[in-house]
Coordinates of C-alpha atoms in Angstrom, one line a residue:
Chain A
M23 CA 0.0 0.0 0.0
N24 CA 1.3 3.4 -0.9
P25 CA 1.6 5.9 2.0
I26 CA -0.3 9.1 1.8
L27 CA 2.6 10.9 3.4
E28 CA 6.2 9.8 3.0
L29 CA 9.3 11.6 4.3
T30 CA 12.6 10.1 3.3
D31 CA 15.9 11.0 5.0
V32 CA 14.6 14.4 5.8
T33 CA 17.1 16.8 7.4
R34 CA 16.3 20.4 8.4
V35 CA 19.1 22.7 9.5
H36 CA 18.4 26.2 10.7
G37 CA 21.1 28.9 10.6
E38 CA 24.7 28.6 9.4
G39 CA 28.2 27.9 10.6
A40 CA 28.6 28.0 14.3
N41 CA 24.9 28.8 14.8
Q42 CA 23.7 25.8 13.0
V43 CA 20.8 23.9 14.6
H44 CA 19.8 20.6 13.3
A45 CA 16.0 20.4 13.8
L46 CA 15.7 17.1 12.0
R47 CA 18.5 14.6 11.2
G48 CA 17.7 12.2 8.4
I49 CA 14.2 11.3 9.4
S50 CA 12.1 8.8 7.5
F51 CA 8.4 8.7 8.3
T52 CA 5.2 7.5 6.7
A53 CA 1.5 7.7 7.3
H54 CA -0.9 5.4 5.4
A55 CA -4.5 5.8 4.5
G56 CA -6.6 4.9 7.6
E57 CA -3.8 5.4 9.9
L58 CA -3.4 7.9 12.7
V59 CA 0.3 8.4 13.8
A60 CA 1.2 10.4 16.9
V61 CA 4.6 12.1 17.2
M62 CA 5.7 12.7 20.7
G63 CA 8.8 14.4 22.1
P64 CA 9.9 17.3 24.3
S65 CA 10.1 20.9 23.1
G66 CA 13.0 21.2 20.6
S67 CA 12.8 17.5 19.6
G68 CA 11.8 18.5 16.1
K69 CA 8.2 17.4 16.1
S70 CA 6.7 20.7 15.0
T71 CA 9.4 21.1 12.3
L72 CA 8.4 17.6 11.0
L73 CA 4.8 18.7 10.7
T74 CA 5.5 21.9 8.9
I75 CA 7.7 20.1 6.5
A76 CA 5.1 17.4 5.9
G77 CA 2.6 20.1 5.2
G78 CA 4.8 22.0 2.7
L79 CA 5.0 25.0 5.0
D80 CA 8.7 24.6 5.3
Q81 CA 11.3 23.0 3.0
P82 CA 13.8 20.3 4.1
T83 CA 17.5 21.0 3.8
A84 CA 18.0 17.5 2.5
G85 CA 15.7 14.5 1.8
T86 CA 12.3 14.3 0.1
V87 CA 8.7 14.7 1.1
S88 CA 5.8 13.3 -0.9
V89 CA 2.1 13.6 -0.4
E90 CA -0.1 11.1 -2.3
G91 CA 2.8 10.3 -4.6
T92 CA 3.7 13.9 -5.5
H93 CA 7.1 15.2 -4.4
L94 CA 6.6 18.5 -2.7
G95 CA 10.2 19.5 -3.6
G96 CA 9.4 19.3 -7.3
L97 CA 6.6 21.9 -7.0
D98 CA 7.0 25.6 -7.3
L99 CA 5.5 27.9 -4.7
Q100 CA 2.1 28.0 -6.4
G101 CA 2.0 24.2 -6.8
R102 CA 2.8 23.7 -3.2
A103 CA 0.1 26.2 -2.2
R104 CA -2.4 24.3 -4.3
M105 CA -1.3 21.0 -2.7
R106 CA -1.9 22.5 0.7
R107 CA -5.4 23.5 -0.3
T108 CA -6.4 20.3 -2.0
S109 CA -4.6 17.5 -0.3
I110 CA -3.5 18.6 3.1
G111 CA -5.6 19.7 6.1
Y112 CA -4.0 21.5 9.0
V113 CA -5.3 21.8 12.5
F114 CA -3.5 24.1 15.0
Q115 CA -3.6 24.5 18.7
G116 CA -4.9 28.1 18.3
F117 CA -7.7 27.1 15.8
N118 CA -6.6 29.9 13.4
L119 CA -10.1 30.8 12.3
I120 CA -10.9 34.1 10.6
P121 CA -13.0 36.1 13.2
A122 CA -14.9 38.1 10.5
L123 CA -16.2 35.0 8.8
T124 CA -18.9 32.6 10.0
A125 CA -18.1 28.9 10.6
A126 CA -19.4 27.9 7.2
E127 CA -17.4 30.7 5.5
N128 CA -14.2 29.7 7.3
V129 CA -14.6 26.1 6.2
A130 CA -15.5 27.0 2.6
L131 CA -12.6 29.4 2.2
P132 CA -10.0 26.9 1.0
R133 CA -12.5 25.5 -1.6
E134 CA -13.3 29.0 -2.8
L135 CA -9.6 29.8 -3.1
D136 CA -9.4 26.7 -5.1
G137 CA -11.8 28.2 -7.7
I138 CA -15.0 26.3 -7.1
S139 CA -18.2 28.3 -7.0
A140 CA -19.1 30.0 -3.7
R141 CA -22.4 28.1 -3.6
A142 CA -20.8 24.7 -4.1
A143 CA -18.2 25.6 -1.5
R144 CA -20.8 26.5 1.1
K145 CA -22.6 23.3 0.4
E146 CA -19.5 21.3 1.0
A147 CA -18.8 23.4 4.1
R148 CA -22.2 22.5 5.6
T149 CA -21.6 18.8 4.9
A150 CA -18.2 19.0 6.6
L151 CA -19.7 20.8 9.6
D152 CA -22.4 18.2 9.9
E153 CA -19.7 15.6 9.8
V154 CA -17.9 17.1 12.8
G155 CA -21.2 17.4 14.6
I156 CA -21.9 21.1 14.5
G157 CA -24.0 21.6 11.5
E158 CA -26.3 23.8 13.4
L159 CA -23.6 26.3 14.2
A160 CA -22.8 27.0 10.5
D161 CA -23.8 30.7 10.7
R162 CA -22.1 31.5 14.0
F163 CA -18.9 33.6 14.2
P164 CA -15.9 32.1 16.0
D165 CA -16.1 34.5 18.9
D166 CA -19.6 33.2 19.7
M167 CA -18.3 29.6 20.0
S168 CA -16.6 27.6 22.7
G169 CA -13.0 26.4 22.2
G170 CA -14.2 22.9 21.4
Q171 CA -16.6 24.2 18.8
Q172 CA -14.0 26.3 17.2
Q173 CA -11.6 23.4 16.9
R174 CA -14.4 21.4 15.3
V175 CA -14.8 24.2 12.7
A176 CA -11.0 24.0 12.2
I177 CA -11.2 20.2 11.6
A178 CA -14.1 20.7 9.2
R179 CA -11.9 23.2 7.3
A180 CA -9.1 20.6 7.3
I181 CA -11.2 17.8 5.8
I182 CA -13.2 19.7 3.3
G183 CA -12.7 18.8 -0.3
E184 CA -11.8 15.1 0.3
R185 CA -8.3 16.0 1.6
R186 CA -6.7 12.8 2.7
L187 CA -3.8 14.1 4.9
I188 CA -4.6 15.7 8.2
L189 CA -1.8 17.3 10.2
A190 CA -2.7 18.3 13.7
D191 CA -0.3 20.3 15.9
E192 CA -1.3 20.0 19.6
P193 CA -5.0 20.3 18.6
T194 CA -6.2 19.7 22.1
G195 CA -3.7 22.1 23.8
A196 CA -6.2 24.8 24.4
L197 CA -9.1 22.6 25.4
D198 CA -10.2 20.9 28.6
T199 CA -9.8 17.1 29.1
E200 CA -13.3 16.1 27.9
T201 CA -13.4 18.4 24.9
G202 CA -9.9 17.3 24.0
E203 CA -11.0 13.7 24.0
E204 CA -13.9 14.6 21.7
I205 CA -11.6 16.2 19.2
L206 CA -9.4 13.1 19.2
Q207 CA -12.4 10.9 18.6
L208 CA -13.2 13.1 15.6
L209 CA -9.6 12.8 14.2
R210 CA -9.7 9.1 14.9
A211 CA -13.1 8.7 13.0
R212 CA -11.6 10.7 10.1
C213 CA -8.7 8.3 9.9
D214 CA -10.9 5.3 10.3
A215 CA -12.8 6.7 7.3
G216 CA -9.7 6.6 5.2
A217 CA -7.6 9.7 5.8
A218 CA -4.0 9.6 7.0
G219 CA -3.5 11.6 10.2
V220 CA -0.4 12.9 11.9
L221 CA -0.9 14.2 15.4
V222 CA 1.9 16.1 17.2
T223 CA 1.3 16.1 21.0
H224 CA 3.1 15.9 24.3
E225 CA 0.2 14.3 26.0
A226 CA 0.5 10.5 26.2
R227 CA -3.2 10.1 26.8
H228 CA -3.9 11.8 23.5
A229 CA -1.2 10.0 21.6
A230 CA -2.8 6.8 22.7
W231 CA -5.6 7.3 20.2
A232 CA -3.1 6.7 17.4
D233 CA -2.2 3.4 15.7
R234 CA 1.5 4.2 16.0
V235 CA 3.4 6.5 18.3
V236 CA 6.7 7.8 17.1
F237 CA 9.1 9.2 19.7
L238 CA 11.4 12.0 18.7
R239 CA 14.5 13.2 20.5
D240 CA 16.9 15.8 19.1
G241 CA 15.6 15.4 15.6
V242 CA 15.9 11.6 15.5
V243 CA 13.2 8.9 15.8
V244 CA 14.3 7.0 18.8
D245 CA 11.5 4.6 19.1
E246 CA 8.1 3.6 17.8
T247 CA 5.2 1.7 19.4
G248 CA 1.8 0.3 18.5
A249 CA 1.9 -3.4 18.0
D250 CA 1.6 -5.1 21.3
R251 CA -1.6 -5.9 23.1
V252 CA -2.6 -6.2 26.7
D253 CA -4.0 -9.7 26.4
V254 CA -6.3 -9.8 29.4
L255 CA -8.1 -6.7 28.5
T256 CA -8.5 -7.3 24.8
E257 CA -9.9 -10.8 25.6
H258 CA -12.4 -9.2 27.9
A259 CA -13.4 -6.7 25.2
A260 CA -13.7 -9.5 22.6
R261 CA -16.3 -11.3 24.7
Chain B
M10 CA -7.7 -4.3 47.3
S11 CA -10.6 -4.9 49.7
V12 CA -12.4 -7.9 48.2
K13 CA -14.4 -8.0 51.4
H14 CA -15.9 -4.5 51.0
A15 CA -16.4 -4.9 47.3
L16 CA -18.5 -8.0 47.8
L17 CA -20.4 -6.5 50.7
A18 CA -21.2 -3.5 48.6
L19 CA -22.6 -5.8 45.8
L20 CA -24.7 -7.6 48.4
E21 CA -26.2 -4.2 49.3
T22 CA -27.9 -4.2 45.9
E23 CA -29.5 -7.7 46.3
P24 CA -28.8 -11.1 47.9
M25 CA -26.5 -13.2 45.7
Y26 CA -24.5 -16.4 45.7
G27 CA -20.8 -16.7 45.1
Y28 CA -20.6 -17.2 41.3
Q29 CA -23.1 -14.4 40.9
L30 CA -21.0 -12.0 43.0
R31 CA -17.9 -12.8 41.0
A32 CA -19.7 -12.1 37.7
E33 CA -21.1 -8.8 39.0
F34 CA -17.7 -7.7 40.3
E35 CA -16.0 -8.5 37.0
Q36 CA -18.6 -6.9 34.9
R37 CA -17.8 -3.6 36.7
T38 CA -14.1 -4.0 36.6
G39 CA -13.5 -5.7 33.3
E40 CA -11.5 -8.6 34.9
T41 CA -8.7 -6.1 35.6
W42 CA -8.5 -7.8 39.0
P43 CA -9.7 -11.3 38.5
L44 CA -11.3 -13.1 41.5
N45 CA -11.3 -16.8 41.9
V46 CA -14.5 -18.3 43.2
G47 CA -12.7 -19.9 46.1
Q48 CA -11.6 -16.5 47.2
V49 CA -15.2 -15.3 47.0
Y50 CA -16.5 -18.1 49.2
T51 CA -13.7 -17.7 51.7
T52 CA -14.6 -14.0 51.9
L53 CA -18.3 -14.8 52.3
T54 CA -17.6 -17.2 55.2
R55 CA -15.6 -14.5 56.9
L56 CA -18.3 -11.9 56.3
E57 CA -20.8 -14.3 57.9
R58 CA -18.5 -14.9 60.8
D59 CA -18.2 -11.2 61.4
G60 CA -21.9 -10.7 61.2
F61 CA -21.9 -8.6 58.1
A62 CA -23.7 -11.1 55.9
A63 CA -26.0 -14.1 56.5
A64 CA -26.4 -17.2 54.5
E65 CA -30.0 -17.9 53.5
A66 CA -31.4 -21.3 52.6
E67 CA -30.2 -22.9 49.3
N68 CA -32.2 -21.6 46.2
A69 CA -33.8 -23.9 43.7
E70 CA -30.5 -24.5 41.9
G71 CA -28.8 -25.4 45.1
H72 CA -26.8 -22.2 45.5
V73 CA -26.4 -20.7 48.9
V74 CA -27.6 -17.1 48.7
Y75 CA -26.1 -14.5 51.0
R76 CA -27.8 -11.3 52.2
I77 CA -26.3 -8.3 53.9
T78 CA -27.1 -7.6 57.6
E79 CA -27.6 -4.2 59.3
A80 CA -24.0 -4.3 60.6
G81 CA -22.9 -5.1 57.0
R82 CA -24.8 -2.0 55.7
D83 CA -23.0 0.1 58.3
E84 CA -19.7 -1.4 57.2
V85 CA -20.3 -0.6 53.6
A86 CA -21.3 3.0 54.4
A87 CA -18.2 3.4 56.5
W88 CA -16.1 2.0 53.6
F89 CA -17.6 4.5 51.1
T90 CA -17.1 7.5 53.4
T91 CA -13.5 6.7 54.4
P92 CA -10.7 7.7 52.0
V93 CA -8.4 5.0 50.8
A94 CA -5.3 5.1 53.0
R95 CA -2.0 6.2 51.3
T96 CA 0.2 5.8 54.3
Q97 CA 2.3 3.0 52.9
P98 CA 3.0 3.6 49.2
P99 CA 2.7 0.3 47.4
R100 CA 6.0 -1.1 46.2
D101 CA 6.7 0.4 42.8
E102 CA 9.0 -1.8 40.7
L103 CA 9.6 0.9 38.1
A104 CA 10.6 3.5 40.7
I105 CA 12.9 1.0 42.4
K106 CA 14.4 0.0 39.0
L107 CA 15.2 3.6 38.0
A108 CA 16.6 4.4 41.5
L109 CA 19.0 1.6 41.0
A110 CA 19.7 2.3 37.4
V111 CA 20.9 5.8 38.3
T112 CA 23.3 4.5 40.9
V113 CA 24.5 1.2 39.5
P114 CA 27.5 1.7 37.1
G115 CA 27.2 0.5 33.5
V116 CA 23.4 0.8 33.1
D117 CA 22.2 2.8 30.1
I118 CA 19.4 4.6 31.9
G119 CA 18.2 6.4 28.7
T120 CA 17.4 3.0 27.2
V121 CA 15.7 1.8 30.4
I122 CA 13.5 4.9 30.3
Q123 CA 12.7 4.7 26.6
Q124 CA 11.9 1.0 26.7
Q125 CA 9.6 1.5 29.6
R126 CA 8.0 4.5 27.9
S127 CA 7.3 2.5 24.8
A128 CA 5.8 -0.4 26.8
T129 CA 3.6 1.8 28.8
M130 CA 2.5 3.7 25.7
A131 CA 1.5 0.4 24.1
A132 CA -0.6 -0.4 27.1
L133 CA -2.1 3.1 27.0
Q134 CA -3.0 2.6 23.4
D135 CA -4.7 -0.7 24.3
Y136 CA -6.7 0.9 27.1
T137 CA -7.8 3.7 24.8
R138 CA -8.9 1.2 22.1
L139 CA -11.0 -0.6 24.7
K140 CA -12.4 2.7 25.9
R141 CA -13.6 3.4 22.4
R142 CA -15.8 0.3 22.6
A143 CA -16.9 0.6 26.2
V144 CA -19.7 3.1 25.7
G145 CA -23.3 2.4 26.8
A146 CA -26.0 3.5 29.1
D147 CA -25.7 0.5 31.4
P148 CA -24.2 1.7 34.8
R149 CA -22.1 -1.4 34.8
E150 CA -20.5 -0.4 31.5
L151 CA -20.0 3.1 32.9
A152 CA -18.3 1.5 35.9
W153 CA -15.9 -0.5 33.7
S154 CA -15.2 2.5 31.5
L155 CA -14.3 4.5 34.7
V156 CA -11.9 1.7 35.7
L157 CA -10.4 1.9 32.3
D158 CA -10.0 5.7 32.8
S159 CA -8.2 4.9 36.0
L160 CA -5.7 2.7 34.1
V161 CA -5.3 5.4 31.4
F162 CA -4.5 8.1 33.9
A163 CA -2.1 5.8 35.8
A164 CA -0.3 4.9 32.6
E165 CA -0.2 8.6 31.5
A166 CA 1.2 9.6 34.9
E167 CA 3.9 6.9 34.5
I168 CA 4.9 8.3 31.1
R169 CA 5.0 11.9 32.4
W170 CA 7.1 10.7 35.3
L171 CA 9.5 9.0 32.8
D172 CA 9.7 12.2 30.7
H173 CA 10.4 14.1 33.9
C174 CA 13.2 11.7 34.9
E175 CA 14.7 12.0 31.5
A176 CA 14.7 15.8 31.5
R177 CA 16.2 15.8 35.0
L178 CA 18.9 13.4 34.1
R179 CA 19.8 15.4 31.0
R180 CA 20.0 18.5 33.1
A181 CA 22.2 16.7 35.6
A182 CA 24.5 15.5 32.7
L183 CA 24.7 19.1 31.3
E184 CA 25.7 20.5 34.7
A185 CA 28.3 17.8 35.2
G186 CA 29.6 18.6 31.7
R187 CA 29.8 22.3 32.6
Q188 CA 31.7 21.6 35.8
N189 CA 34.2 19.4 33.9
S190 CA 34.7 22.1 31.3
R191 CA 35.5 24.6 34.0
L192 CA 38.0 22.2 35.5
D193 CA 39.6 21.5 32.2
D194 CA 40.6 25.0 31.4
E195 CA 39.4 28.2 29.8
T196 CA 41.4 27.8 26.5
S197 CA 38.8 25.8 24.6
S198 CA 37.1 27.9 21.9
S199 CA 34.2 25.5 21.7
H200 CA 32.3 25.6 24.9
R201 CA 29.3 24.0 23.3
E202 CA 31.2 20.8 22.9
F203 CA 31.9 20.6 26.6
H204 CA 28.4 21.5 27.6
R205 CA 27.2 18.4 25.8
P206 CA 27.0 15.3 27.9
A207 CA 29.2 12.4 26.8
G208 CA 27.7 10.3 24.1
E209 CA 24.9 12.7 23.4
T210 CA 24.3 14.2 19.9
P211 CA 24.1 17.9 19.7
S212 CA 20.7 19.1 20.8
T213 CA 18.6 21.5 18.8
S214 CA 18.5 24.1 21.5
G215 CA 20.5 24.9 24.5
T216 CA 17.6 24.6 26.8
E217 CA 16.7 21.0 25.7
G218 CA 17.6 19.5 29.1
T219 CA 15.3 21.9 31.0
S220 CA 12.3 21.7 28.7
R221 CA 9.1 20.2 30.0

């Protein structure tokens, strides 16, 4: 099976000479359709750099990144921007919604930028909002919504237009425990429905929703987990 | 764990026989702490001896059914209203292992920590998977889901503690490195090299060891 996201030997160096900082050192990383992968690590371990490079917001110093088979390095600025609008959904800790636009308008924006008609974009936006469980809030402005509702809007914006790669950077960071859990259920459901998800988090409880957990330290993958089972408990659940 | 009080609390809902008690207990706790039926009957005998429960006549299937007494109800009420004692911390193999890994020469503590973190993370993923299934209106399912939450939070706490240990050990190594560089001499032009603990790759930021 071809991965939706594939990073091969990716290195990212910031600065030059004596001030050089290696944010990533030859990382290879994949996320397949239907898979949610969590990336954990302390501040400075390179996890956010990994996500921005995967999303085409930053370029690797060496190595390649491909999304659905397309090498991001081979695209010009416009091509990458288009890729970000059509294939990649981003969810941030701070929601990043436009306050002057309603929920539906926020969600429809990437589609409208993509050139489809406003009417069609709004229709897709409403479907996406329904999918994340807040169809009835389509005409609200972000300021009139709770943090959890705003993050749902952001997720709807990330999934609109059949985008198959969802990149989430601490999406639960600004939310309380229960609401955070709901957001993860949503991401999980999205991946179960066929998307590939990458979740950057420092919360083990949230990373546990992933199929695989990748541990980063100093720009290197030091470990990976996700295969073993706790037998007793799975047997219980199977009954 | 107080099997005695758990069984007594179940009897408070209705009179039951041994197998029934075990089944009800395990439905609420997901066999996280399996009970054998011998243990259940021994406990029932003791509850009867102490006057907290009384055996009724055998039922149609030949099971001896136990019911709670007034003294038993008082005992259950007291159990629910008394906090669980934390005077003697339970023996924690991981804490003991790390305490020794830090002090015994030749142990790669970074690997000890990472291996444990992966193992605990894998368990946490399993609990979370089970949680996704354990949803229902039945209070017994809710009980089991809360027990799962307890396992989830305990595993999370363990991972956080491991992260914390790692950060502290890094900081300790950095400080040791700094002291060595001061002892060495001031002529070195590359202080960064000395600040780095032996065997460590250069970190992406100078504050790595103190982060989180």
